[in-house]
Coordinates of C-alpha atoms and ligand atoms in Angstrom, one line a residue:
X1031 CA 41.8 0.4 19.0
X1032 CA 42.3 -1.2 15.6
X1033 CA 42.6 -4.9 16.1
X1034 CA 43.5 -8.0 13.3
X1035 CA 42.3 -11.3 14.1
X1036 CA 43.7 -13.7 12.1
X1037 CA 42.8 -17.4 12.3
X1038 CA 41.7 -20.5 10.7
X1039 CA 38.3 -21.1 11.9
X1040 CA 35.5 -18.9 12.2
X1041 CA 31.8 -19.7 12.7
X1042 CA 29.5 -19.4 9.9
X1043 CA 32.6 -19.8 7.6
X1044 CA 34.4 -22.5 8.6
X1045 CA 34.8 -24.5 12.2
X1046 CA 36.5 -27.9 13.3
X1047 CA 36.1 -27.0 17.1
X1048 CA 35.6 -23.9 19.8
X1049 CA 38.6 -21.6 17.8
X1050 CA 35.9 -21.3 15.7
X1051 CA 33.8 -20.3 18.4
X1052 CA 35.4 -17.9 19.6
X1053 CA 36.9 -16.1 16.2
X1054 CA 33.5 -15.9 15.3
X1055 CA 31.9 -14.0 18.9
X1056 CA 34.7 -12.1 20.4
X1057 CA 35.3 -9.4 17.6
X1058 CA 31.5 -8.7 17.4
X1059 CA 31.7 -8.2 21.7
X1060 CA 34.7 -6.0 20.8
X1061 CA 33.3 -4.1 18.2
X1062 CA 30.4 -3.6 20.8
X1063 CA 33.2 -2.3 23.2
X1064 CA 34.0 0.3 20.7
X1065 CA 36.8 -1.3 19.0
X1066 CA 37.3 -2.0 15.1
X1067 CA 38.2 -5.2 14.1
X1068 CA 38.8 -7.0 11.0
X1069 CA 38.8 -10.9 10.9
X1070 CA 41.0 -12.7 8.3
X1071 CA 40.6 -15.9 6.9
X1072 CA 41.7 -18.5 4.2
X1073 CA 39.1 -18.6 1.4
X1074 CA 38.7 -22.6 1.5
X1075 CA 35.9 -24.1 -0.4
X1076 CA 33.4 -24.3 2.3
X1077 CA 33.9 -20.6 3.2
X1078 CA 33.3 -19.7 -0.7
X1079 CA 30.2 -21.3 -0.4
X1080 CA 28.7 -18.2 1.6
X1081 CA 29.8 -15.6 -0.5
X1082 CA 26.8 -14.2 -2.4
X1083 CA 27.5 -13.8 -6.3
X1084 CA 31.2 -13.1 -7.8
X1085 CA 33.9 -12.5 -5.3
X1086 CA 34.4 -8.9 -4.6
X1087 CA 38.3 -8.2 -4.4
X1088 CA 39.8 -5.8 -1.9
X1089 CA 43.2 -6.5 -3.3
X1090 CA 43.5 -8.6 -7.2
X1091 CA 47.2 -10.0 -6.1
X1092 CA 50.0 -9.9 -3.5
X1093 CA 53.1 -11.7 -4.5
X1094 CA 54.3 -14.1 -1.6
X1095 CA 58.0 -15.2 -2.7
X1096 CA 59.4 -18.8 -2.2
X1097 CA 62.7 -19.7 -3.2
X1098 CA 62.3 -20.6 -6.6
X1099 CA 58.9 -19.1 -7.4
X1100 CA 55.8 -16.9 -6.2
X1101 CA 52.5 -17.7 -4.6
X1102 CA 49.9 -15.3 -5.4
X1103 CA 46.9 -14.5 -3.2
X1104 CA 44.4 -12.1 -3.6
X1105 CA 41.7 -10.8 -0.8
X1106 CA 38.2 -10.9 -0.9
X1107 CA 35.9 -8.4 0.7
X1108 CA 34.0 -10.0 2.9
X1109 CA 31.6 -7.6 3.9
X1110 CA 30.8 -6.3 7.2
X1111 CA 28.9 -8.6 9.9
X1112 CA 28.2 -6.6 12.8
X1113 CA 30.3 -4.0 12.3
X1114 CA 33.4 -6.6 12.0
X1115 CA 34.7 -6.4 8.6
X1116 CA 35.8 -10.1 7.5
X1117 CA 38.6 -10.5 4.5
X1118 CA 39.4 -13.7 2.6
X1119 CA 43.1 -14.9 1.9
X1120 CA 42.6 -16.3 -1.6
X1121 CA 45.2 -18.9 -3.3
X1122 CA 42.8 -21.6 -4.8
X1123 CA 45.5 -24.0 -5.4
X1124 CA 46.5 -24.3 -1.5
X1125 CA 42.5 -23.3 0.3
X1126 CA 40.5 -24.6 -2.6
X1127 CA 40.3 -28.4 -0.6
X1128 CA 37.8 -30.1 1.1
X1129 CA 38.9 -30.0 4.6
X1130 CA 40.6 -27.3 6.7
X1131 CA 43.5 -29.1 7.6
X1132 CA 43.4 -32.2 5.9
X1133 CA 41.7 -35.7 5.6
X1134 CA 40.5 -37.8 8.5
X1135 CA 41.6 -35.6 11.1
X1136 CA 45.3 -35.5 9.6
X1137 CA 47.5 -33.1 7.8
X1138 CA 47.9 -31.8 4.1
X1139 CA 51.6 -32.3 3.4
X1140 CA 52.0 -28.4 2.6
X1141 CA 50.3 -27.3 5.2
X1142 CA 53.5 -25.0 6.1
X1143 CA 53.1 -23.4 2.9
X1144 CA 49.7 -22.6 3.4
X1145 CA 49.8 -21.1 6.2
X1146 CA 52.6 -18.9 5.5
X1147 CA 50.9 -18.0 2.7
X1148 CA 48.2 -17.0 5.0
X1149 CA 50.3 -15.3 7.6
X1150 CA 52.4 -13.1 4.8
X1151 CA 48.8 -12.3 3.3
X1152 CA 47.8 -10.8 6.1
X1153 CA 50.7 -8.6 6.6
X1154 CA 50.9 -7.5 3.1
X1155 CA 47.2 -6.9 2.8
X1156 CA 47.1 -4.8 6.3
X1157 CA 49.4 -2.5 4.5
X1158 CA 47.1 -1.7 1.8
X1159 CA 43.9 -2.4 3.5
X1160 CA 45.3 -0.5 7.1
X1161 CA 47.3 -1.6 9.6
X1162 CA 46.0 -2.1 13.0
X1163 CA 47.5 -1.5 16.8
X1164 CA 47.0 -4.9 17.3
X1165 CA 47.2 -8.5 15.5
X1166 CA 45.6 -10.9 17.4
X1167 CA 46.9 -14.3 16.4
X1168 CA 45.6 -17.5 17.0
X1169 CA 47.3 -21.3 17.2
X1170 CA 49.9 -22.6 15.0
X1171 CA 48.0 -21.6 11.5
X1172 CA 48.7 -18.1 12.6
X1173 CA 51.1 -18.3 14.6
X1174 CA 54.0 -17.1 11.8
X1175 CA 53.1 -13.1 12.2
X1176 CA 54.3 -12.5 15.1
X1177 CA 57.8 -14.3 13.7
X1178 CA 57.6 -12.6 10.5
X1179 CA 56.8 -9.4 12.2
X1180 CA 60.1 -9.4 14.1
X1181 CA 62.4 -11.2 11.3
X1182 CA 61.8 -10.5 8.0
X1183 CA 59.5 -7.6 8.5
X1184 CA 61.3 -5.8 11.4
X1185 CA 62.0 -3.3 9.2
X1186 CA 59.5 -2.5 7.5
X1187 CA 58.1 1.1 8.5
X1188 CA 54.0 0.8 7.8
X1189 CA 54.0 -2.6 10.1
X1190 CA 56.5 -1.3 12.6
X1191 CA 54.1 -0.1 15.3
X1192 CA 51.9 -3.2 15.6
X1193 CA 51.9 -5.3 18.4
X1194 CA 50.6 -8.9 18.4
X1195 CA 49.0 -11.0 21.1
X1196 CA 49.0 -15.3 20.5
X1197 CA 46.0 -17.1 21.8
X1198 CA 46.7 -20.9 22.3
X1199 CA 43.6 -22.6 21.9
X1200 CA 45.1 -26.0 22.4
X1201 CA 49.1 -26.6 22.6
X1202 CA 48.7 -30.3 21.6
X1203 CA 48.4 -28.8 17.7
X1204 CA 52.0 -26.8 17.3
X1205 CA 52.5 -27.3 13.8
X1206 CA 55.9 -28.9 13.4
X1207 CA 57.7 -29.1 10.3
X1208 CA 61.1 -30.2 8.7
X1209 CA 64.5 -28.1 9.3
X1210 CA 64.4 -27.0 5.9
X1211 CA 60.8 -24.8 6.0
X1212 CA 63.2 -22.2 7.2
X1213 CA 64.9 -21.9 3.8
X1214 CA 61.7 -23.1 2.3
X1215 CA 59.7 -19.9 4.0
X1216 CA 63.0 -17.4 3.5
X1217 CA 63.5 -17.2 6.9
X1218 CA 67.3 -17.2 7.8
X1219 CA 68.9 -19.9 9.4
X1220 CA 69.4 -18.5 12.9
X1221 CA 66.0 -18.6 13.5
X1222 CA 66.5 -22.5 13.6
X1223 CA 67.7 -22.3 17.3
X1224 CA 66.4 -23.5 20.4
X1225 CA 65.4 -20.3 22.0
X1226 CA 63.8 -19.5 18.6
X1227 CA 61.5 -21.9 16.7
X1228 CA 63.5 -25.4 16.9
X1229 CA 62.1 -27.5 18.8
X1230 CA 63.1 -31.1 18.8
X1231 CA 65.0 -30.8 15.6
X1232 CA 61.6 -29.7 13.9
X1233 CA 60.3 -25.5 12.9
X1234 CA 57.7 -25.1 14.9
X1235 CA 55.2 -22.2 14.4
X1236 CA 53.7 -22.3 17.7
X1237 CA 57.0 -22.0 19.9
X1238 CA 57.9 -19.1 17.2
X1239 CA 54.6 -17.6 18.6
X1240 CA 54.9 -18.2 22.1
X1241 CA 59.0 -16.6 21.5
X1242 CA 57.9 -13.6 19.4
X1243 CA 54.5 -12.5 20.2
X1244 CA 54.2 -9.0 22.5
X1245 CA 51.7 -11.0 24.9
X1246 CA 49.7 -14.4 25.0
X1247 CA 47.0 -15.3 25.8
X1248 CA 45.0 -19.0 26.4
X1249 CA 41.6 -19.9 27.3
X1250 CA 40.8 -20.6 30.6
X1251 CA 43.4 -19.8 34.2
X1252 CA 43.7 -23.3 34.8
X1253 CA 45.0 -24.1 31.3
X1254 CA 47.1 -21.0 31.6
X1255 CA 49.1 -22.6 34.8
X1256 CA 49.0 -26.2 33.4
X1257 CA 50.6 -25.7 30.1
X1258 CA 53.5 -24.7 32.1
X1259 CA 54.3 -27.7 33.5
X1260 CA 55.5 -30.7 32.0
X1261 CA 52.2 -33.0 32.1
X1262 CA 50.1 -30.4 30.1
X1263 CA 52.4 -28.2 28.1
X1264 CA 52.9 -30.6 25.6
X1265 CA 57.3 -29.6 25.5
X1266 CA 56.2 -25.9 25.4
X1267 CA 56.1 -25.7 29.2
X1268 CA 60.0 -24.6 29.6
X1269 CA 59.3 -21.6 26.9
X1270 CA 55.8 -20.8 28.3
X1271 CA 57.2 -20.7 31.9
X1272 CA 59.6 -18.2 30.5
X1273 CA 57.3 -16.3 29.7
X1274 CA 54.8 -16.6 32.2
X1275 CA 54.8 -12.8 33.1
X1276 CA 52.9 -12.2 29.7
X1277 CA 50.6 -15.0 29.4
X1278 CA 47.0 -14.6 30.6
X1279 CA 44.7 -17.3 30.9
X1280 CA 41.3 -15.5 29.6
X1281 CA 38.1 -18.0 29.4
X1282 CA 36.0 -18.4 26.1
X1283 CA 32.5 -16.6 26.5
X1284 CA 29.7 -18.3 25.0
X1285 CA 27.4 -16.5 22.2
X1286 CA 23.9 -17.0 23.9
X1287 CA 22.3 -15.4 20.9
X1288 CA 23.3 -19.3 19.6
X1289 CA 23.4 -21.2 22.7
X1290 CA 19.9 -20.5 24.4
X1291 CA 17.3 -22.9 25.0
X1292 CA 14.9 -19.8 25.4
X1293 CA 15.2 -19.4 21.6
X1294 CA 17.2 -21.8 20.1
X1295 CA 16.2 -22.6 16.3
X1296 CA 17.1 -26.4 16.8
X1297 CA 14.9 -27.1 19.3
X1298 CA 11.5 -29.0 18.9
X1299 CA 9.6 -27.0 22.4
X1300 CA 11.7 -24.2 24.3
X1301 CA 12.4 -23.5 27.8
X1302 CA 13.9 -21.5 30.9
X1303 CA 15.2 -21.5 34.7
X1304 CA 11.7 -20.5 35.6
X1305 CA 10.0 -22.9 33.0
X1306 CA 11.6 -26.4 32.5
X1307 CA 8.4 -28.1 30.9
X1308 CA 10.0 -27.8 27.1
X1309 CA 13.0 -29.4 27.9
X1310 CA 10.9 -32.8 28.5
X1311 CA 10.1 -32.4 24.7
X1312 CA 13.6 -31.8 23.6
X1313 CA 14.3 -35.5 25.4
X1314 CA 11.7 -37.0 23.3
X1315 CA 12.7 -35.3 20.3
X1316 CA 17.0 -36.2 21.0
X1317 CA 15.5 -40.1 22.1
X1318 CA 13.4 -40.2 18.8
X1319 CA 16.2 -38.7 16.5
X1320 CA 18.6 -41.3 18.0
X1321 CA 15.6 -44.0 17.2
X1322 CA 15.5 -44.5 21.4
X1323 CA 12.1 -45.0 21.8
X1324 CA 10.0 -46.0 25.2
X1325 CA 13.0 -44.8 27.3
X1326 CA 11.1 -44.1 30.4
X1327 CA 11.4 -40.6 32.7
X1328 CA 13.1 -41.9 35.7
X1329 CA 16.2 -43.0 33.0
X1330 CA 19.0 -40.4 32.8
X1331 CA 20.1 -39.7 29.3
X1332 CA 23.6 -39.3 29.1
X1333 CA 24.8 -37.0 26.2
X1334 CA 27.9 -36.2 24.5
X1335 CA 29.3 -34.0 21.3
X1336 CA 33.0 -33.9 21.2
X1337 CA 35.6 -34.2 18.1
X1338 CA 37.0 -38.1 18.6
X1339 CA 40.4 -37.3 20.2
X1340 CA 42.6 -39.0 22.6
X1341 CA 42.2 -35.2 24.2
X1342 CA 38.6 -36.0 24.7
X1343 CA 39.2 -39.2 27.4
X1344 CA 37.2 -41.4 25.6
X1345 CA 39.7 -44.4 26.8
X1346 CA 38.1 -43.7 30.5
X1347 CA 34.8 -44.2 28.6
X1348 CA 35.8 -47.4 26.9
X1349 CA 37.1 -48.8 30.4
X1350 CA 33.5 -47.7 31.6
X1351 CA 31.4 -49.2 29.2
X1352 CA 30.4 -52.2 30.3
X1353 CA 30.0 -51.3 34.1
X1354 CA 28.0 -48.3 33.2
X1355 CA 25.6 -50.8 31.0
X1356 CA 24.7 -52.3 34.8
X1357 CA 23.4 -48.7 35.1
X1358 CA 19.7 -47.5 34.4
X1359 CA 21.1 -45.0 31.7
X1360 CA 20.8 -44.5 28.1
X1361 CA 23.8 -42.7 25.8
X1362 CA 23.8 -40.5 23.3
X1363 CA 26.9 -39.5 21.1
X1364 CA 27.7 -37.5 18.4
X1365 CA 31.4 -36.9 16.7
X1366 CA 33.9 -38.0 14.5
X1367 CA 37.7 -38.3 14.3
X1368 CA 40.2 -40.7 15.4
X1369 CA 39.0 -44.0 14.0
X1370 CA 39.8 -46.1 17.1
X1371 CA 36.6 -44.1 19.0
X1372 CA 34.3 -44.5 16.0
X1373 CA 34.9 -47.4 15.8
X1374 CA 34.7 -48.0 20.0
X1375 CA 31.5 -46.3 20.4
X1376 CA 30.3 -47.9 16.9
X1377 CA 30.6 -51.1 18.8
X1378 CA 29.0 -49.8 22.1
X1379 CA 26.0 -49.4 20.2
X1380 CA 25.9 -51.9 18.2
X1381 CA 26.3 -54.4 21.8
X1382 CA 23.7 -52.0 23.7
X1383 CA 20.9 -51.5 21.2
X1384 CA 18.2 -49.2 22.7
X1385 CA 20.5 -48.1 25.6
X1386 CA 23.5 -46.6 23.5
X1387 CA 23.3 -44.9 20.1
X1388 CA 25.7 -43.3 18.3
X1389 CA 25.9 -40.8 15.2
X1390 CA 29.5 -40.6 13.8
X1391 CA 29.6 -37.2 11.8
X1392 CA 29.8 -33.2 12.2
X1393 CA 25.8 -32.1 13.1
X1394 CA 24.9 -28.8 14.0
X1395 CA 21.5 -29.2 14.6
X1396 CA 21.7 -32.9 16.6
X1397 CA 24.6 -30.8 18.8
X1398 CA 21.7 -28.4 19.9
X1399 CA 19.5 -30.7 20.1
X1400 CA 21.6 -33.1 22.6
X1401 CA 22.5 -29.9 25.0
X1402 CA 18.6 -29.6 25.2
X1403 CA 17.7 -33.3 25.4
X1404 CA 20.0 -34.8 27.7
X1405 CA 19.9 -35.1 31.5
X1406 CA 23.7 -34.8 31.9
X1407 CA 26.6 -34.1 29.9
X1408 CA 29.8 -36.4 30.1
X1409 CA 33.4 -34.8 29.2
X1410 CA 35.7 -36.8 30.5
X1411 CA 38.6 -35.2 29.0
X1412 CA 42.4 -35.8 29.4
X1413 CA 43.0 -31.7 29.4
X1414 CA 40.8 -29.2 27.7
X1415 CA 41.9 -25.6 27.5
X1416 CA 38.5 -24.6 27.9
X1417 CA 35.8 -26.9 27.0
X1418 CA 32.1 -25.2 25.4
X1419 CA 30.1 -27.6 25.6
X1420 CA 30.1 -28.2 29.2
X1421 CA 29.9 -24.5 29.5
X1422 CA 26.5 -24.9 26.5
X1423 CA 25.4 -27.7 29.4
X1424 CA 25.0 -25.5 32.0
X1425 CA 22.4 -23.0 30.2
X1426 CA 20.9 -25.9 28.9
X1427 CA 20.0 -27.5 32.1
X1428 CA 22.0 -30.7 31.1
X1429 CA 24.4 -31.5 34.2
X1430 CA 28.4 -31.5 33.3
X1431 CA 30.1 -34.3 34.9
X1432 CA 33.5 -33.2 33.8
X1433 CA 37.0 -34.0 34.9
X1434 CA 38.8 -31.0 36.5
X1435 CA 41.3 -29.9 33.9
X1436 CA 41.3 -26.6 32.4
X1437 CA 38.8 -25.0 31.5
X1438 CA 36.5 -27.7 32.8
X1439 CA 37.8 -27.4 36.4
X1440 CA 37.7 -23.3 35.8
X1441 CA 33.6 -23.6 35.1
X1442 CA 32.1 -26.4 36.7
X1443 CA 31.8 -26.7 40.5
X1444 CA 30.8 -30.0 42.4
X1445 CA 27.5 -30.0 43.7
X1446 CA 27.2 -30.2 47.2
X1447 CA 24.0 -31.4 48.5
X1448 CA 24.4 -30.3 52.2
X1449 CA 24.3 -26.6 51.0
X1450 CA 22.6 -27.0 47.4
X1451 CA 25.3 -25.2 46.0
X1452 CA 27.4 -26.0 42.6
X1453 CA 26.7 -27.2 39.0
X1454 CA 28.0 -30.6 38.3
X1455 CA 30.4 -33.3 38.9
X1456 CA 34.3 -33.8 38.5
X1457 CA 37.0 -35.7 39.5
X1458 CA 40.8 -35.4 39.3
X1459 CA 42.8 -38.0 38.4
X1460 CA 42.6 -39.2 35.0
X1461 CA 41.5 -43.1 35.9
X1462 CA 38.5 -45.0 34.7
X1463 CA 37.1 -45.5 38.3
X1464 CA 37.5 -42.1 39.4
X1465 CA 35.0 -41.3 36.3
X1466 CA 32.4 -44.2 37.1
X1467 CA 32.4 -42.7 40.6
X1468 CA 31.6 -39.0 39.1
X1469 CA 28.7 -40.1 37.1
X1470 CA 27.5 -42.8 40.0
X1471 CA 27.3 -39.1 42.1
X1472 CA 25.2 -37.6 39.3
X1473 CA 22.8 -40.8 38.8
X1474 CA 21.8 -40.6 42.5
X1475 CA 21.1 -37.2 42.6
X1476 CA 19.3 -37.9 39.4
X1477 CA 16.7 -39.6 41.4
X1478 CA 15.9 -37.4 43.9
X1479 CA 13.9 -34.5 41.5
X1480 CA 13.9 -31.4 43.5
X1481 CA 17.7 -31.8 44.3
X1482 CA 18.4 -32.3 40.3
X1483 CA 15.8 -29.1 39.4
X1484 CA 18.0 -27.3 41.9
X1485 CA 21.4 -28.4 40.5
X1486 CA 20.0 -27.3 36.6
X1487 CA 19.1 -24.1 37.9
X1488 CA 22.3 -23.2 39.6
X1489 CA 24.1 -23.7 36.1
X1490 CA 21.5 -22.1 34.1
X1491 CA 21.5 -19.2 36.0
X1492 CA 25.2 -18.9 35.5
X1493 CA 26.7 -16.3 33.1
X1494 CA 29.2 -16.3 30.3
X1495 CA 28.5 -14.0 28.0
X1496 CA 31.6 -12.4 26.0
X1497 CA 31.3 -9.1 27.9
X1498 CA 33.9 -9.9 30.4
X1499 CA 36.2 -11.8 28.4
X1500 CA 36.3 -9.3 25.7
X1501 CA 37.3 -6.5 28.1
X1502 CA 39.9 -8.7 29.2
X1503 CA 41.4 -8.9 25.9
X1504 CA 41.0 -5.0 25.4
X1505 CA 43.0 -4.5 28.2
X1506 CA 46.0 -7.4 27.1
X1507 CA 45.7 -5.6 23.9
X1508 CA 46.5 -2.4 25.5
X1509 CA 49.3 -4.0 27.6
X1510 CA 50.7 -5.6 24.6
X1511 CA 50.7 -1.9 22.6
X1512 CA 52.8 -0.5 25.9
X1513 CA 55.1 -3.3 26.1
X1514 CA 56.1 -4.4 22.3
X1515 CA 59.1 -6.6 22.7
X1516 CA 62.2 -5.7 21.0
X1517 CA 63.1 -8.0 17.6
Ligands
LIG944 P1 37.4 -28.5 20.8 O1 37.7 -27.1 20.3 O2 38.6 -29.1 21.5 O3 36.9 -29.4 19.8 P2 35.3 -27.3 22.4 O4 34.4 -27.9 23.5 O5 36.0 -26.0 22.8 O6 36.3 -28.4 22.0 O7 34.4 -26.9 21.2 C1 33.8 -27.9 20.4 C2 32.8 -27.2 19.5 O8 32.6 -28.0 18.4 C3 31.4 -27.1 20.2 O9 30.8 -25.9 19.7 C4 30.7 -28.4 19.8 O10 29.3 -28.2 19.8 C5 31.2 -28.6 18.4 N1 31.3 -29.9 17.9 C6 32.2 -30.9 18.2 N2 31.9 -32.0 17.5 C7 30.8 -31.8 16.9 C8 29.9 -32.6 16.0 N3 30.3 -33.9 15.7 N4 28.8 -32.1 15.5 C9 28.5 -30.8 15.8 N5 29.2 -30.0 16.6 C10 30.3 -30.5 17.1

């Protein structure tokens, strides 16, 4: 099958979170399955950065009309990496920026233009550049094709056979806009209905997804069932519900050829199931990089690497914080975002030296080098659709105490030290004490050494490599080819 991923985020190019993840591993896995995919993307400034020499164009200029003027965006050749062929929507004055989506974890006041320009890019450009079976949207930034396909390009013969598939990688991000991007965009004005893409008085590109698209698709079961009910869906749940019969909940796979602590680049001493000794290493090299020195063996270090969102539950941490200081533990933390966690763990540090340290900023390397390091792995999240890092955690050794929402609940299992079985710790109810509980679990398991050894290996020797996911979405794509809805 032919397949068009469009998206925002793609590892090397350009991430904020997992999207980028997952844009950047699953087309390789599908290519491997036999499928050809191409991946498009917005040509910001960070992704120019890996172009090598002058831009190569696949297409000089494709006229996108407004009402009373023209964007025009050409499309780089990206090359081929690993058989997946990558092209780059290019409009400097809207992608040429310094962030994604704008600054401080906030929104560029065009950003509906943007990515319509994006969206309409990508249709246009398929024409020339071929049109596949498939385009496999994903969030809000995308989320336009599938309306465009059935609106203003429902009759348009070279894009009439393709069928689209939405993946929602988190429906707390829905794009929103005023009533009048409709006109802005060219869209007529019955589109702006309830059943269409109004929602709350606002356009919104990711209910014009969820209503348009062939099939959809989010990241882990759980998620798939709780964003159809009023707590989780975030006001999608009514429209989601309705379409429950075509949404599949398919988990995120990790790329091991990135996420090993066999071979991982980052690391200062490697290790496996069957070989633990490195990871002792990476804990002195994490302690030493966070300047924690003389933190002895018997203390568990306590890691995290999130973005800084309410999402993320860091209010359950800042309930936490002064209990868990009566603990024997040390933290470590790396992320940015909202200022109100910054600035909350900035303090936490600052009150705890040489038991908390922080590092507020994006860090490849220090994100590797916490999986490794750390004795257990705290997400405490409010939902999470699917969660990598927990999932990173478990190859790593580094024990997931998680609460059970989403994709969290989908890959970690309790431990249970009657039968040695499971691979972390979670609890259900979003409360502070239910959390302190969790980790108290953890930390006492922590001390007895052959019961912790045992509850590493059971998640290292877990597996989630893209293989199954990917067929998965094979076969949604080949659902969504049979079943094309009607405009
Ligand atoms: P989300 O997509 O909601 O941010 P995920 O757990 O799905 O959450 O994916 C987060 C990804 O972003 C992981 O690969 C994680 O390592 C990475 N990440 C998040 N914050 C940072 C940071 N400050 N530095 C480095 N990597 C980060």
């Amino acid at each position: 099958m032919r397949i068009a991923f469009a998206a925002s985020e793609c590892v090397p190019f350009a991430k904020t979170g997992g999207l980028a993840d997952v844009v950047g591993a699953l087309p390789r896995e599908l290519v491997r399955l036999g499928h050809q995919v191409a991946v498009y993307l917005p040509l910001y400034t960070r992704v120019r950065k890996h172009l090598t020499g002058e831009p190569v164009y696949a297409i000089q200029s494709l006229t996108i009309p407004f009402r009373y003027y023209n964007r025009f965006a050409a499309i780089v050749d990206g090359g081929q990496h690993d058989g997946v062929q990558f092209y780059f929507v290019e409009c400097p004055e809207l992608f040429d920026r310094p962030e994604l989506y704008g600054p401080r974890g906030g929104d560029y006041p065009d950003n509906a233009e943007r990515f319509a320009v994006f969206c309409r890019a990508v249709l246009e450009a398929s024409k020339q550049l071929g049109v596949p079976d498939v385009f496999h949207v994903h969030d809000w930034q995308a989320a336009l094709i599938p309306i465009y396909l059935k609106t203003t390009y429902a009759l348009d013969p070279a894009l009439g056979g393709a069928a689209t598939v939405l993946t929602i990688h988190n429906a707390g991000y829905q794009g929103a806009f005023p009533p009048a991007t409709t006109e802005e965009l060219l869209f007529p004005w019955d589109l702006f209905t309830m059943d269409k893409v109004e929602q709350f008085d606002r356009f919104n590109f990711l209910k014009g997804g969820i209503v348009f698209s062939d099939k959809l698709t989010t990241v882990s079961r759980k998620y798939a069932q709780e964003i159809q009910t009023a707590e989780f869906g975030e006001q999608l749940d009514g429209v989601l519900h309705n379409r429950a019969a075509d949404l599949h909940g398919i988990l995120n796979g990790v790329d091991y050829a990135h996420w090993n602590p066999a071979s991982d680049g980052y690391l200062a001493a490697h290790y496996r199931s069957e070989e633990l000794e490195g990871k002792q290493a990476c804990r002195r090299d994490l302690l030493h990089a966070f300047g924690l020195e003389g933190v002895a063996d018997a203390t568990p270090v306590i890691g995290i690497v999130s973005r800084f969102a309410t999402q993320k539950g860091f209010d359950l941490v800042a309930q936490i914080a002064a209990e868990l200081m009566q603990r024997d533990v040390v933290v470590t933390a790396l992320g940015t975002g909202e200022p109100i966690y910054e600035s909350f763990f900035r303090d936490w540090a600052q009150r705890n030296p040489g038991k908390v340290a922080v590092q507020i900023r994006y860090d490849e390397a220090l994100a590797h080098k916490i999986e490794a390091g750390a004795d257990i792995f705290l997400m405490p999240s409010k939902y999470e659709p699917c969660g990598l890092n927990q999932i990173y955690s478990l190859k790593y050794g580094t024990v997931p105490v998680v609460r059970a929402t989403g994709g969290l609940d989908d890959t970690i299992e309790e431990w249970n030290p009657g039968e040695g079985t499971g691979t972390g710790f979670k609890f259900e109810g979003y409360a502070a004490d239910a959390l302190l509980a969790a980790l108290d679990r953890a930390l006492t398991v922590f001390k007895d050494r052959f019961d912790w050894r045992r509850l590493m290996r059971n998640g290292m020797a877990r597996d989630y490599s893209w293989a199954g996911p990917a067929s998965e979405y094979a076969a949604v794509y080949r659902a969504a080819t049979r079943g094309r809805r009607a405009s």
